[in-house]
Amino acid sequence: MLARIVRLAVVMVCAAVGSVAGHAAAAPAVGRNPVLVIGGYDADQGKLESLRTWLGARGYPAYSMVLLGNPTGTAAIADSAHAVADKVAEIRRETGAVRVDLAGHSMGGLTQRHYAKFLGGSDQVGTYVDFGTPELGEPLGWLCSAWSQGCRDLAPGSEFLTELNADPAVPPGLPAYHLFSEGAGGETNSLPGATNRSIQSFCPGRQVGHADEPVDGAVRELIDSALRGGPLTTSCP
């Protein structure tokens, strides 16, 4: 996400209107909540779909979506949170599930947390997982803030983040996990009320680029173990 924000800030003026794209996986497995994978700023949809497919092969009814805006995530994060709410409602209608698990990458984590905290999501979400999410914001958001409300929301100290991080940061009683890569900027900040663990605490010395987190084998296994209720485990493939 970070490198792409820099590139986009230099070379383009983005549109503020976008669309949400969703993809479904195989039929539900008994005892598993559906899981919705949510991309971040300028998300690589191929990587999101790869993670969705991997989770589907593990027995989850798995779906994916991107945020609003062109590129994705440039619209207001709160607007994208409403799109998440709509997608969760659609999944619940389709599957008959009472709750849907969430796995949001980068800005996708902030979006799903707004949904869980302010849009009634705490009653509809089973397990909350974010990975690579800058919980307190990312300074590079200022570089594209002139034309993107999403970037303004992402910048540290924004009104959006101030409201989102007011106590409690996560709705009480919601099982929540924050996974991050050490040395990767804003994502290393902890999420109060969640289990916070770095990838390197399981796989010492592992190099995981921010954009590659959705396709990293260790990250995937940590997400899977979180969705199963923990403890967090990975074989560091």
Coordinates of N, CA and C in Angstrom, one line a residue:
M1 N 0.8 -1.2 0.0 CA 0.0 0.0 0.0 C 0.9 1.3 0.0
L2 N 1.9 1.3 0.8 CA 2.7 2.5 1.0 C 3.3 3.0 -0.3
A3 N 4.0 2.1 -1.0 CA 4.7 2.5 -2.2 C 3.7 3.0 -3.2
R4 N 2.5 2.3 -3.3 CA 1.5 2.7 -4.3 C 0.9 4.1 -4.0
I5 N 0.8 4.4 -2.7 CA 0.3 5.8 -2.3 C 1.3 6.8 -2.8
V6 N 2.6 6.6 -2.7 CA 3.6 7.5 -3.1 C 3.5 7.7 -4.6
R7 N 3.4 6.6 -5.4 CA 3.4 6.6 -6.8 C 2.1 7.3 -7.3
L8 N 1.0 7.0 -6.7 CA -0.3 7.6 -7.1 C -0.3 9.1 -6.8
A9 N 0.3 9.5 -5.7 CA 0.4 10.9 -5.3 C 1.1 11.8 -6.3
V10 N 2.1 11.2 -7.0 CA 3.0 11.9 -7.9 C 2.3 11.9 -9.3
V11 N 1.7 10.8 -9.7 CA 1.4 10.7 -11.2 C -0.1 10.9 -11.5
M12 N -1.0 11.0 -10.5 CA -2.4 11.0 -11.0 C -3.3 11.8 -10.0
V13 N -4.4 12.2 -10.5 CA -5.5 12.7 -9.7 C -6.6 11.7 -9.9
C14 N -7.1 11.1 -8.8 CA -8.0 10.0 -8.9 C -9.4 10.4 -8.8
A15 N -10.3 9.6 -9.3 CA -11.7 9.8 -9.2 C -12.2 9.4 -7.8
A16 N -13.3 10.0 -7.4 CA -13.8 9.7 -6.0 C -14.9 8.6 -6.0
V17 N -15.3 8.2 -7.2 CA -16.4 7.2 -7.3 C -15.9 5.9 -7.8
G18 N -16.2 4.8 -7.1 CA -15.8 3.5 -7.5 C -16.9 2.5 -7.2
S19 N -16.5 1.2 -7.2 CA -17.5 0.2 -7.1 C -16.9 -0.9 -6.2
V20 N -17.8 -1.7 -5.6 CA -17.4 -2.9 -4.8 C -17.5 -4.1 -5.6
A21 N -16.5 -5.0 -5.6 CA -16.5 -6.2 -6.3 C -16.4 -7.4 -5.4
G22 N -17.3 -8.4 -5.5 CA -17.3 -9.5 -4.6 C -17.2 -10.8 -5.3
H23 N -16.6 -11.8 -4.7 CA -16.5 -13.1 -5.3 C -16.8 -14.2 -4.3
A24 N -17.5 -15.2 -4.6 CA -17.9 -16.2 -3.7 C -17.1 -17.5 -3.9
A25 N -17.0 -18.3 -2.9 CA -16.3 -19.6 -3.0 C -17.3 -20.7 -2.9
A26 N -16.8 -21.9 -2.5 CA -17.6 -23.1 -2.5 C -18.7 -23.1 -1.5
A27 N -19.5 -24.1 -1.5 CA -20.6 -24.2 -0.6 C -20.1 -24.3 0.9
P28 N -20.9 -23.8 1.8 CA -20.5 -23.8 3.2 C -20.1 -25.1 3.8
A29 N -19.1 -25.1 4.6 CA -18.6 -26.3 5.4 C -19.3 -26.2 6.7
V30 N -19.7 -27.4 7.2 CA -20.5 -27.4 8.5 C -19.7 -26.8 9.6
G31 N -20.3 -25.9 10.4 CA -19.6 -25.4 11.6 C -18.7 -24.2 11.3
R32 N -18.5 -23.8 10.1 CA -17.7 -22.7 9.7 C -18.5 -21.5 9.4
N33 N -18.2 -20.3 9.9 CA -18.8 -19.1 9.5 C -18.3 -18.7 8.1
P34 N -19.0 -18.1 7.3 CA -18.5 -17.5 6.0 C -17.4 -16.5 6.4
V35 N -16.4 -16.3 5.6 CA -15.4 -15.3 5.8 C -15.3 -14.3 4.6
L36 N -15.3 -13.0 4.9 CA -15.2 -12.0 3.9 C -13.8 -11.4 4.0
V37 N -13.0 -11.5 2.9 CA -11.7 -10.9 2.8 C -11.9 -9.5 2.2
I38 N -11.3 -8.5 2.8 CA -11.5 -7.1 2.4 C -10.1 -6.5 2.0
G39 N -10.0 -5.9 0.9 CA -8.8 -5.3 0.4 C -8.5 -3.9 1.0
G40 N -7.4 -3.4 0.7 CA -7.0 -2.1 1.2 C -6.9 -1.0 0.1
Y41 N -6.1 -0.1 0.3 CA -5.9 1.0 -0.7 C -5.2 0.4 -2.0
D42 N -5.8 0.8 -3.1 CA -5.3 0.3 -4.4 C -5.0 -1.2 -4.4
A43 N -6.0 -2.0 -3.9 CA -5.8 -3.4 -3.7 C -5.5 -4.2 -4.9
D44 N -4.6 -5.2 -4.8 CA -4.4 -6.1 -5.9 C -5.5 -7.2 -5.8
Q45 N -6.4 -7.1 -6.7 CA -7.6 -8.1 -6.6 C -7.1 -9.5 -6.8
G46 N -6.1 -9.7 -7.6 CA -5.6 -11.1 -7.8 C -5.1 -11.7 -6.5
K47 N -4.4 -10.9 -5.7 CA -3.9 -11.4 -4.4 C -5.1 -11.6 -3.4
L48 N -6.1 -10.8 -3.4 CA -7.2 -11.0 -2.6 C -7.9 -12.3 -3.0
E49 N -8.1 -12.5 -4.3 CA -8.8 -13.7 -4.8 C -8.0 -14.9 -4.4
S50 N -6.6 -14.8 -4.5 CA -5.8 -15.9 -4.1 C -6.0 -16.3 -2.6
L51 N -6.1 -15.3 -1.7 CA -6.4 -15.6 -0.3 C -7.8 -16.2 -0.2
R52 N -8.7 -15.6 -0.9 CA -10.1 -16.2 -0.8 C -10.2 -17.6 -1.2
T53 N -9.5 -17.9 -2.3 CA -9.5 -19.3 -2.8 C -8.8 -20.2 -1.8
W54 N -7.7 -19.8 -1.2 CA -7.0 -20.6 -0.2 C -7.9 -20.9 1.0
L55 N -8.6 -19.9 1.5 CA -9.5 -20.1 2.6 C -10.7 -21.0 2.2
G56 N -11.1 -20.9 0.9 CA -12.2 -21.8 0.5 C -11.7 -23.2 0.5
A57 N -10.5 -23.4 0.1 CA -9.9 -24.8 0.1 C -9.8 -25.3 1.5
R58 N -9.7 -24.4 2.5 CA -9.6 -24.9 3.9 C -11.0 -25.1 4.5
G59 N -12.0 -25.0 3.8 CA -13.4 -25.3 4.2 C -14.3 -24.1 4.5
Y60 N -13.8 -22.9 4.3 CA -14.6 -21.7 4.6 C -15.4 -21.4 3.4
P61 N -16.7 -21.0 3.6 CA -17.4 -20.3 2.5 C -16.8 -18.9 2.4
A62 N -16.0 -18.6 1.4 CA -15.1 -17.4 1.4 C -15.5 -16.5 0.3
Y63 N -15.4 -15.2 0.6 CA -15.8 -14.1 -0.3 C -14.7 -13.0 -0.2
S64 N -14.7 -12.2 -1.2 CA -13.7 -11.1 -1.2 C -14.4 -9.8 -1.8
M65 N -13.9 -8.7 -1.4 CA -14.4 -7.4 -1.9 C -13.3 -6.4 -1.8
V66 N -13.5 -5.3 -2.6 CA -12.6 -4.2 -2.5 C -13.3 -2.9 -2.0
L67 N -12.6 -1.9 -1.6 CA -13.2 -0.7 -1.1 C -13.7 0.2 -2.2
L68 N -14.5 1.2 -1.9 CA -15.0 2.2 -2.9 C -13.8 3.1 -3.3
G69 N -14.0 3.6 -4.5 CA -13.1 4.6 -5.1 C -12.3 4.0 -6.2
N70 N -11.7 4.9 -7.0 CA -10.8 4.5 -8.1 C -9.5 5.4 -8.1
P71 N -8.4 4.8 -7.6 CA -8.2 3.4 -7.2 C -9.0 3.1 -5.9
T72 N -9.1 1.8 -5.6 CA -9.9 1.4 -4.4 C -9.3 2.0 -3.1
G73 N -10.2 2.4 -2.3 CA -9.8 3.0 -1.0 C -9.7 4.5 -1.0
T74 N -9.9 5.2 -2.2 CA -9.8 6.6 -2.2 C -11.1 7.3 -1.7
A75 N -12.2 6.6 -1.7 CA -13.5 7.2 -1.2 C -13.4 7.2 0.3
A76 N -14.3 7.9 1.0 CA -14.3 8.0 2.4 C -14.4 6.6 3.0
I77 N -13.6 6.3 4.1 CA -13.6 5.0 4.6 C -15.0 4.6 5.2
A78 N -15.7 5.6 5.8 CA -17.0 5.3 6.3 C -18.0 4.9 5.2
D79 N -17.8 5.5 4.0 CA -18.6 5.0 2.9 C -18.3 3.6 2.5
S80 N -17.1 3.2 2.5 CA -16.7 1.8 2.2 C -17.2 0.9 3.3
A81 N -17.3 1.4 4.6 CA -17.8 0.6 5.7 C -19.3 0.2 5.4
H82 N -20.0 1.2 4.8 CA -21.4 0.9 4.5 C -21.5 -0.2 3.4
A83 N -20.5 -0.2 2.5 CA -20.4 -1.2 1.5 C -20.1 -2.6 2.1
V84 N -19.3 -2.6 3.1 CA -19.0 -3.8 3.9 C -20.3 -4.3 4.5
A85 N -21.0 -3.4 5.2 CA -22.3 -3.8 5.8 C -23.2 -4.5 4.8
D86 N -23.3 -3.9 3.6 CA -24.2 -4.4 2.5 C -23.7 -5.8 2.1
K87 N -22.4 -6.0 2.0 CA -21.9 -7.3 1.6 C -22.1 -8.3 2.6
V88 N -21.9 -8.0 3.9 CA -22.2 -9.0 4.9 C -23.6 -9.4 4.9
A89 N -24.5 -8.4 4.8 CA -26.0 -8.7 4.7 C -26.3 -9.7 3.6
E90 N -25.6 -9.4 2.4 CA -25.8 -10.3 1.3 C -25.3 -11.7 1.5
I91 N -24.2 -11.8 2.2 CA -23.6 -13.1 2.5 C -24.5 -13.9 3.5
R92 N -25.0 -13.2 4.5 CA -25.9 -13.8 5.5 C -27.2 -14.3 4.8
R93 N -27.7 -13.5 3.9 CA -28.9 -13.9 3.2 C -28.6 -15.2 2.3
E94 N -27.5 -15.2 1.6 CA -27.2 -16.3 0.7 C -26.9 -17.6 1.5
T95 N -26.2 -17.5 2.6 CA -25.7 -18.7 3.3 C -26.6 -19.1 4.5
G96 N -27.4 -18.1 5.0 CA -28.2 -18.4 6.2 C -27.4 -18.3 7.4
A97 N -26.2 -17.8 7.3 CA -25.3 -17.7 8.5 C -25.8 -16.6 9.4
V98 N -25.6 -16.8 10.7 CA -26.0 -15.7 11.7 C -24.9 -14.7 11.7
R99 N -23.6 -15.1 11.6 CA -22.4 -14.3 11.7 C -21.5 -14.5 10.5
V100 N -20.7 -13.5 10.1 CA -19.7 -13.6 9.1 C -18.4 -13.2 9.7
D101 N -17.3 -13.9 9.5 CA -16.0 -13.5 9.9 C -15.4 -12.5 8.9
L102 N -14.5 -11.7 9.4 CA -13.9 -10.6 8.6 C -12.4 -10.8 8.6
A103 N -11.7 -10.6 7.5 CA -10.3 -10.6 7.4 C -9.9 -9.4 6.5
G104 N -9.6 -8.3 7.1 CA -9.3 -7.1 6.3 C -7.8 -6.8 6.2
H105 N -7.3 -6.5 5.0 CA -5.9 -6.1 4.8 C -5.8 -4.6 4.8
S106 N -4.8 -4.1 5.5 CA -4.4 -2.7 5.5 C -5.6 -1.8 5.7
M107 N -6.0 -0.9 4.8 CA -7.1 0.0 5.1 C -8.4 -0.8 5.2
G108 N -8.4 -2.0 4.6 CA -9.6 -2.8 4.8 C -9.9 -3.1 6.3
G109 N -8.9 -3.2 7.1 CA -9.1 -3.4 8.5 C -9.8 -2.2 9.2
L110 N -9.4 -1.0 8.8 CA -10.0 0.2 9.4 C -11.5 0.2 9.0
T111 N -11.7 -0.2 7.7 CA -13.1 -0.1 7.2 C -14.0 -1.1 8.0
Q112 N -13.5 -2.3 8.1 CA -14.3 -3.3 8.8 C -14.5 -3.0 10.3
R113 N -13.5 -2.3 10.9 CA -13.7 -1.9 12.3 C -14.7 -0.8 12.4
H114 N -14.8 0.1 11.5 CA -15.8 1.1 11.5 C -17.2 0.4 11.4
Y115 N -17.3 -0.5 10.5 CA -18.6 -1.3 10.4 C -18.9 -2.0 11.7
A116 N -18.0 -2.6 12.3 CA -18.2 -3.4 13.5 C -18.6 -2.5 14.7
K117 N -18.0 -1.3 14.7 CA -18.2 -0.4 15.9 C -19.4 0.5 15.7
F118 N -19.6 1.0 14.5 CA -20.7 2.0 14.4 C -21.9 1.6 13.5
L119 N -21.8 0.5 12.8 CA -22.9 0.2 11.9 C -23.6 -1.1 12.2
G120 N -23.5 -1.5 13.5 CA -24.2 -2.7 13.9 C -23.5 -4.0 13.6
G121 N -22.2 -3.9 13.2 CA -21.5 -5.1 12.8 C -21.2 -6.1 13.9
S122 N -21.1 -5.5 15.2 CA -20.7 -6.4 16.3 C -21.7 -7.5 16.5
D123 N -22.9 -7.3 16.1 CA -24.0 -8.4 16.2 C -24.0 -9.3 15.0
Q124 N -23.2 -9.0 14.0 CA -23.2 -9.8 12.8 C -21.8 -10.5 12.4
V125 N -20.8 -10.1 13.2 CA -19.4 -10.6 12.9 C -19.1 -11.6 14.0
G126 N -18.5 -12.8 13.5 CA -18.1 -13.8 14.4 C -16.7 -13.6 14.9
T127 N -15.7 -13.5 14.1 CA -14.3 -13.2 14.4 C -13.8 -12.1 13.5
Y128 N -13.1 -11.2 14.1 CA -12.5 -10.0 13.4 C -11.0 -10.2 13.3
V129 N -10.5 -10.2 12.1 CA -9.0 -10.3 11.9 C -8.6 -9.2 11.0
D130 N -7.7 -8.4 11.4 CA -7.0 -7.4 10.4 C -5.6 -7.7 10.3
F131 N -5.0 -7.5 9.2 CA -3.5 -7.7 9.0 C -2.9 -6.6 8.1
G132 N -1.8 -6.2 8.6 CA -1.1 -5.0 7.9 C -1.9 -3.7 8.0
T133 N -2.7 -3.6 9.1 CA -3.6 -2.4 9.2 C -2.9 -1.4 10.1
P134 N -2.8 -0.1 9.6 CA -2.3 0.9 10.4 C -3.3 1.5 11.3
E135 N -3.4 1.0 12.5 CA -4.5 1.3 13.4 C -4.6 2.7 13.8
L136 N -3.4 3.4 13.9 CA -3.4 4.8 14.3 C -3.1 5.7 13.1
G137 N -3.2 5.1 11.9 CA -3.0 5.9 10.7 C -1.6 5.7 10.0
E138 N -1.5 6.2 8.8 CA -0.3 6.1 8.1 C 0.1 7.5 7.5
P139 N 1.3 8.1 7.9 CA 1.7 9.4 7.4 C 1.6 9.6 5.9
L140 N 1.9 8.5 5.2 CA 1.9 8.7 3.7 C 0.5 9.0 3.2
G141 N -0.6 8.8 4.0 CA -1.9 9.3 3.6 C -2.0 10.7 3.3
W142 N -1.1 11.5 3.9 CA -1.1 13.0 3.6 C -0.7 13.3 2.2
L143 N 0.0 12.4 1.5 CA 0.5 12.6 0.2 C -0.6 12.6 -0.8
C144 N -1.7 11.9 -0.6 CA -2.8 11.9 -1.5 C -4.0 12.5 -1.0
S145 N -3.9 13.2 0.2 CA -5.1 13.8 0.9 C -5.7 14.9 0.1
A146 N -5.0 15.5 -0.8 CA -5.6 16.7 -1.5 C -6.7 16.3 -2.4
W147 N -6.8 15.1 -2.9 CA -7.8 14.6 -3.8 C -8.6 13.4 -3.3
S148 N -8.2 12.8 -2.1 CA -8.8 11.6 -1.7 C -9.3 11.7 -0.3
Q149 N -10.6 11.5 0.0 CA -11.1 11.5 1.3 C -10.6 10.3 2.1
G150 N -10.4 9.2 1.4 CA -9.9 8.0 2.0 C -8.5 8.2 2.6
C151 N -7.6 9.0 1.8 CA -6.3 9.3 2.3 C -6.4 10.2 3.5
R152 N -7.3 11.2 3.4 CA -7.4 12.1 4.6 C -7.8 11.3 5.8
D153 N -8.7 10.4 5.7 CA -9.1 9.5 6.8 C -8.0 8.7 7.3
L154 N -7.1 8.3 6.4 CA -6.0 7.4 6.8 C -4.9 8.2 7.5
A155 N -4.8 9.5 7.3 CA -3.7 10.2 7.9 C -3.8 10.3 9.5
P156 N -2.7 10.1 10.2 CA -2.7 10.2 11.7 C -3.4 11.4 12.2
G157 N -4.2 11.2 13.2 CA -4.9 12.4 13.8 C -6.2 12.8 13.1
S158 N -6.6 12.1 12.1 CA -7.8 12.5 11.4 C -9.0 12.3 12.2
E159 N -10.1 13.1 11.9 CA -11.3 12.9 12.6 C -11.8 11.5 12.6
F160 N -11.7 10.9 11.4 CA -12.2 9.5 11.3 C -11.4 8.6 12.3
L161 N -10.1 8.7 12.4 CA -9.3 7.8 13.3 C -9.5 8.1 14.7
T162 N -9.7 9.4 15.0 CA -10.0 9.8 16.4 C -11.3 9.2 16.9
E163 N -12.3 9.2 16.1 CA -13.6 8.5 16.5 C -13.4 7.0 16.6
L164 N -12.7 6.5 15.6 CA -12.6 5.0 15.5 C -11.8 4.5 16.7
N165 N -10.8 5.2 17.1 CA -9.9 4.7 18.2 C -10.3 5.1 19.6
A166 N -11.4 5.9 19.7 CA -11.9 6.2 21.0 C -12.3 4.9 21.7
D167 N -12.1 4.8 23.0 CA -12.3 3.6 23.8 C -13.8 3.3 23.8
P168 N -14.2 2.0 23.5 CA -13.3 0.9 23.2 C -13.0 0.9 21.7
A169 N -11.8 0.6 21.3 CA -11.4 0.5 19.9 C -12.1 -0.6 19.2
V170 N -12.3 -1.7 19.9 CA -13.0 -2.9 19.3 C -14.3 -3.1 20.2
P171 N -15.4 -3.4 19.6 CA -16.6 -3.6 20.4 C -16.4 -4.7 21.4
P172 N -16.7 -4.5 22.7 CA -16.5 -5.6 23.7 C -17.1 -6.9 23.3
G173 N -16.4 -8.0 23.6 CA -16.9 -9.3 23.4 C -16.6 -9.8 22.0
L174 N -16.1 -9.0 21.1 CA -15.8 -9.4 19.7 C -14.4 -10.0 19.7
P175 N -14.2 -11.3 19.3 CA -12.9 -11.8 19.2 C -12.1 -11.1 18.1
A176 N -11.0 -10.5 18.4 CA -10.3 -9.7 17.5 C -8.8 -10.0 17.5
Y177 N -8.2 -9.9 16.3 CA -6.8 -10.2 16.1 C -6.2 -9.1 15.2
H178 N -5.0 -8.7 15.5 CA -4.3 -7.7 14.7 C -2.9 -8.4 14.4
L179 N -2.7 -8.7 13.1 CA -1.4 -9.3 12.7 C -0.7 -8.3 11.9
F180 N 0.7 -8.3 12.1 CA 1.5 -7.3 11.4 C 2.9 -7.8 11.1
S181 N 3.6 -7.1 10.3 CA 5.0 -7.4 10.0 C 5.8 -6.3 10.6
E182 N 6.8 -6.7 11.4 CA 7.7 -5.8 12.1 C 8.5 -4.9 11.1
G183 N 8.6 -3.6 11.5 CA 9.3 -2.7 10.7 C 8.6 -2.2 9.5
A184 N 7.2 -2.4 9.5 CA 6.4 -2.0 8.3 C 5.5 -0.8 8.6
G185 N 6.1 0.2 9.3 CA 5.4 1.4 9.5 C 4.2 1.3 10.4
G186 N 3.1 2.0 10.1 CA 1.9 2.2 10.9 C 1.3 0.9 11.4
E187 N 1.5 -0.2 10.6 CA 0.8 -1.4 11.0 C 1.3 -2.0 12.2
T188 N 2.5 -1.6 12.7 CA 3.1 -2.2 13.9 C 2.4 -1.6 15.2
N189 N 1.5 -0.6 15.1 CA 0.8 -0.1 16.3 C -0.2 -1.1 16.7
S190 N -0.4 -1.3 18.0 CA -1.3 -2.3 18.5 C -2.7 -1.8 18.4
L191 N -3.6 -2.8 18.4 CA -5.1 -2.5 18.5 C -5.6 -2.9 19.8
P192 N -5.9 -2.0 20.7 CA -6.5 -2.3 22.0 C -7.7 -3.2 21.9
G193 N -7.7 -4.2 22.8 CA -8.9 -5.1 22.8 C -8.7 -6.3 21.9
A194 N -7.6 -6.3 21.1 CA -7.3 -7.4 20.2 C -6.1 -8.2 20.6
T195 N -5.9 -9.4 20.1 CA -4.7 -10.1 20.2 C -3.7 -9.6 19.1
N196 N -2.6 -9.0 19.6 CA -1.7 -8.4 18.6 C -0.4 -9.2 18.5
R197 N -0.1 -9.7 17.3 CA 1.1 -10.5 17.1 C 1.7 -10.2 15.8
S198 N 3.1 -10.2 15.8 CA 3.8 -10.0 14.5 C 4.1 -11.3 13.9
I199 N 4.2 -11.3 12.6 CA 4.6 -12.5 11.8 C 5.9 -13.0 12.3
Q200 N 6.8 -12.0 12.6 CA 8.2 -12.4 12.9 C 8.3 -13.1 14.3
S201 N 7.2 -12.9 15.2 CA 7.3 -13.5 16.5 C 7.0 -15.0 16.3
F202 N 6.5 -15.4 15.2 CA 6.4 -16.9 14.8 C 7.5 -17.3 13.9
C203 N 7.9 -16.5 13.0 CA 8.9 -16.8 12.0 C 10.0 -15.8 12.0
P204 N 11.0 -15.9 12.9 CA 12.0 -14.9 13.1 C 12.8 -14.7 11.8
G205 N 13.0 -13.4 11.5 CA 13.7 -13.0 10.3 C 12.9 -13.0 9.0
R206 N 11.7 -13.4 9.1 CA 10.9 -13.5 7.8 C 10.7 -12.1 7.2
Q207 N 10.9 -12.0 5.9 CA 10.7 -10.7 5.2 C 9.4 -10.8 4.5
V208 N 8.4 -9.9 4.9 CA 7.1 -9.9 4.3 C 6.8 -8.5 3.9
G209 N 6.7 -8.2 2.6 CA 6.4 -6.9 2.1 C 4.9 -6.6 2.4
H210 N 4.5 -5.4 2.6 CA 3.2 -5.0 2.9 C 2.2 -5.5 1.9
A211 N 2.5 -5.3 0.6 CA 1.6 -5.7 -0.4 C 1.5 -7.2 -0.6
D212 N 2.5 -7.9 -0.1 CA 2.4 -9.4 -0.3 C 1.8 -10.1 0.9
E213 N 1.4 -9.4 1.9 CA 0.8 -10.1 3.1 C -0.4 -11.0 2.8
P214 N -1.3 -10.6 1.8 CA -2.4 -11.5 1.5 C -1.9 -12.9 0.9
V215 N -0.7 -12.9 0.4 CA -0.3 -14.2 -0.3 C 0.8 -14.9 0.5
D216 N 1.2 -14.3 1.6 CA 2.3 -15.0 2.4 C 1.7 -16.2 3.1
G217 N 2.5 -17.3 3.1 CA 2.0 -18.5 3.7 C 1.8 -18.4 5.1
A218 N 2.7 -17.8 5.8 CA 2.6 -17.7 7.3 C 1.4 -16.8 7.7
V219 N 1.2 -15.7 7.0 CA 0.1 -14.8 7.3 C -1.2 -15.6 7.1
R220 N -1.3 -16.3 6.0 CA -2.5 -17.1 5.8 C -2.8 -18.1 6.9
E221 N -1.8 -18.8 7.3 CA -2.0 -19.8 8.4 C -2.4 -19.1 9.7
L222 N -1.8 -17.9 10.0 CA -2.2 -17.2 11.2 C -3.7 -16.7 11.1
I223 N -4.1 -16.3 9.9 CA -5.5 -15.9 9.7 C -6.4 -17.1 10.0
D224 N -6.0 -18.2 9.4 CA -6.8 -19.5 9.5 C -6.9 -19.9 11.0
S225 N -5.8 -19.8 11.7 CA -5.9 -20.2 13.1 C -6.7 -19.2 14.0
A226 N -6.7 -18.0 13.6 CA -7.5 -17.0 14.3 C -9.0 -17.2 14.0
L227 N -9.3 -17.5 12.8 CA -10.7 -17.8 12.5 C -11.2 -19.1 13.2
R228 N -10.3 -20.0 13.5 CA -10.7 -21.2 14.2 C -10.8 -21.0 15.7
G229 N -10.5 -19.7 16.2 CA -10.6 -19.4 17.6 C -9.3 -19.5 18.3
G230 N -8.2 -19.6 17.6 CA -6.8 -19.7 18.2 C -6.5 -21.0 18.9
P231 N -5.3 -21.2 19.4 CA -4.3 -20.2 19.4 C -3.7 -20.0 18.1
L232 N -3.0 -18.8 17.9 CA -2.4 -18.5 16.6 C -1.2 -19.5 16.4
T233 N -1.2 -20.1 15.2 CA -0.1 -21.0 14.9 C 0.2 -20.9 13.4
T234 N 1.5 -21.2 13.0 CA 1.9 -21.3 11.7 C 3.1 -22.1 11.6
S235 N 3.2 -22.9 10.5 CA 4.4 -23.7 10.2 C 5.5 -22.9 9.5
C236 N 5.2 -21.6 9.2 CA 6.2 -20.7 8.5 C 6.5 -21.2 7.1
P237 N 5.6 -21.6 6.3 CA 5.9 -22.2 5.0 C 6.5 -21.1 4.1

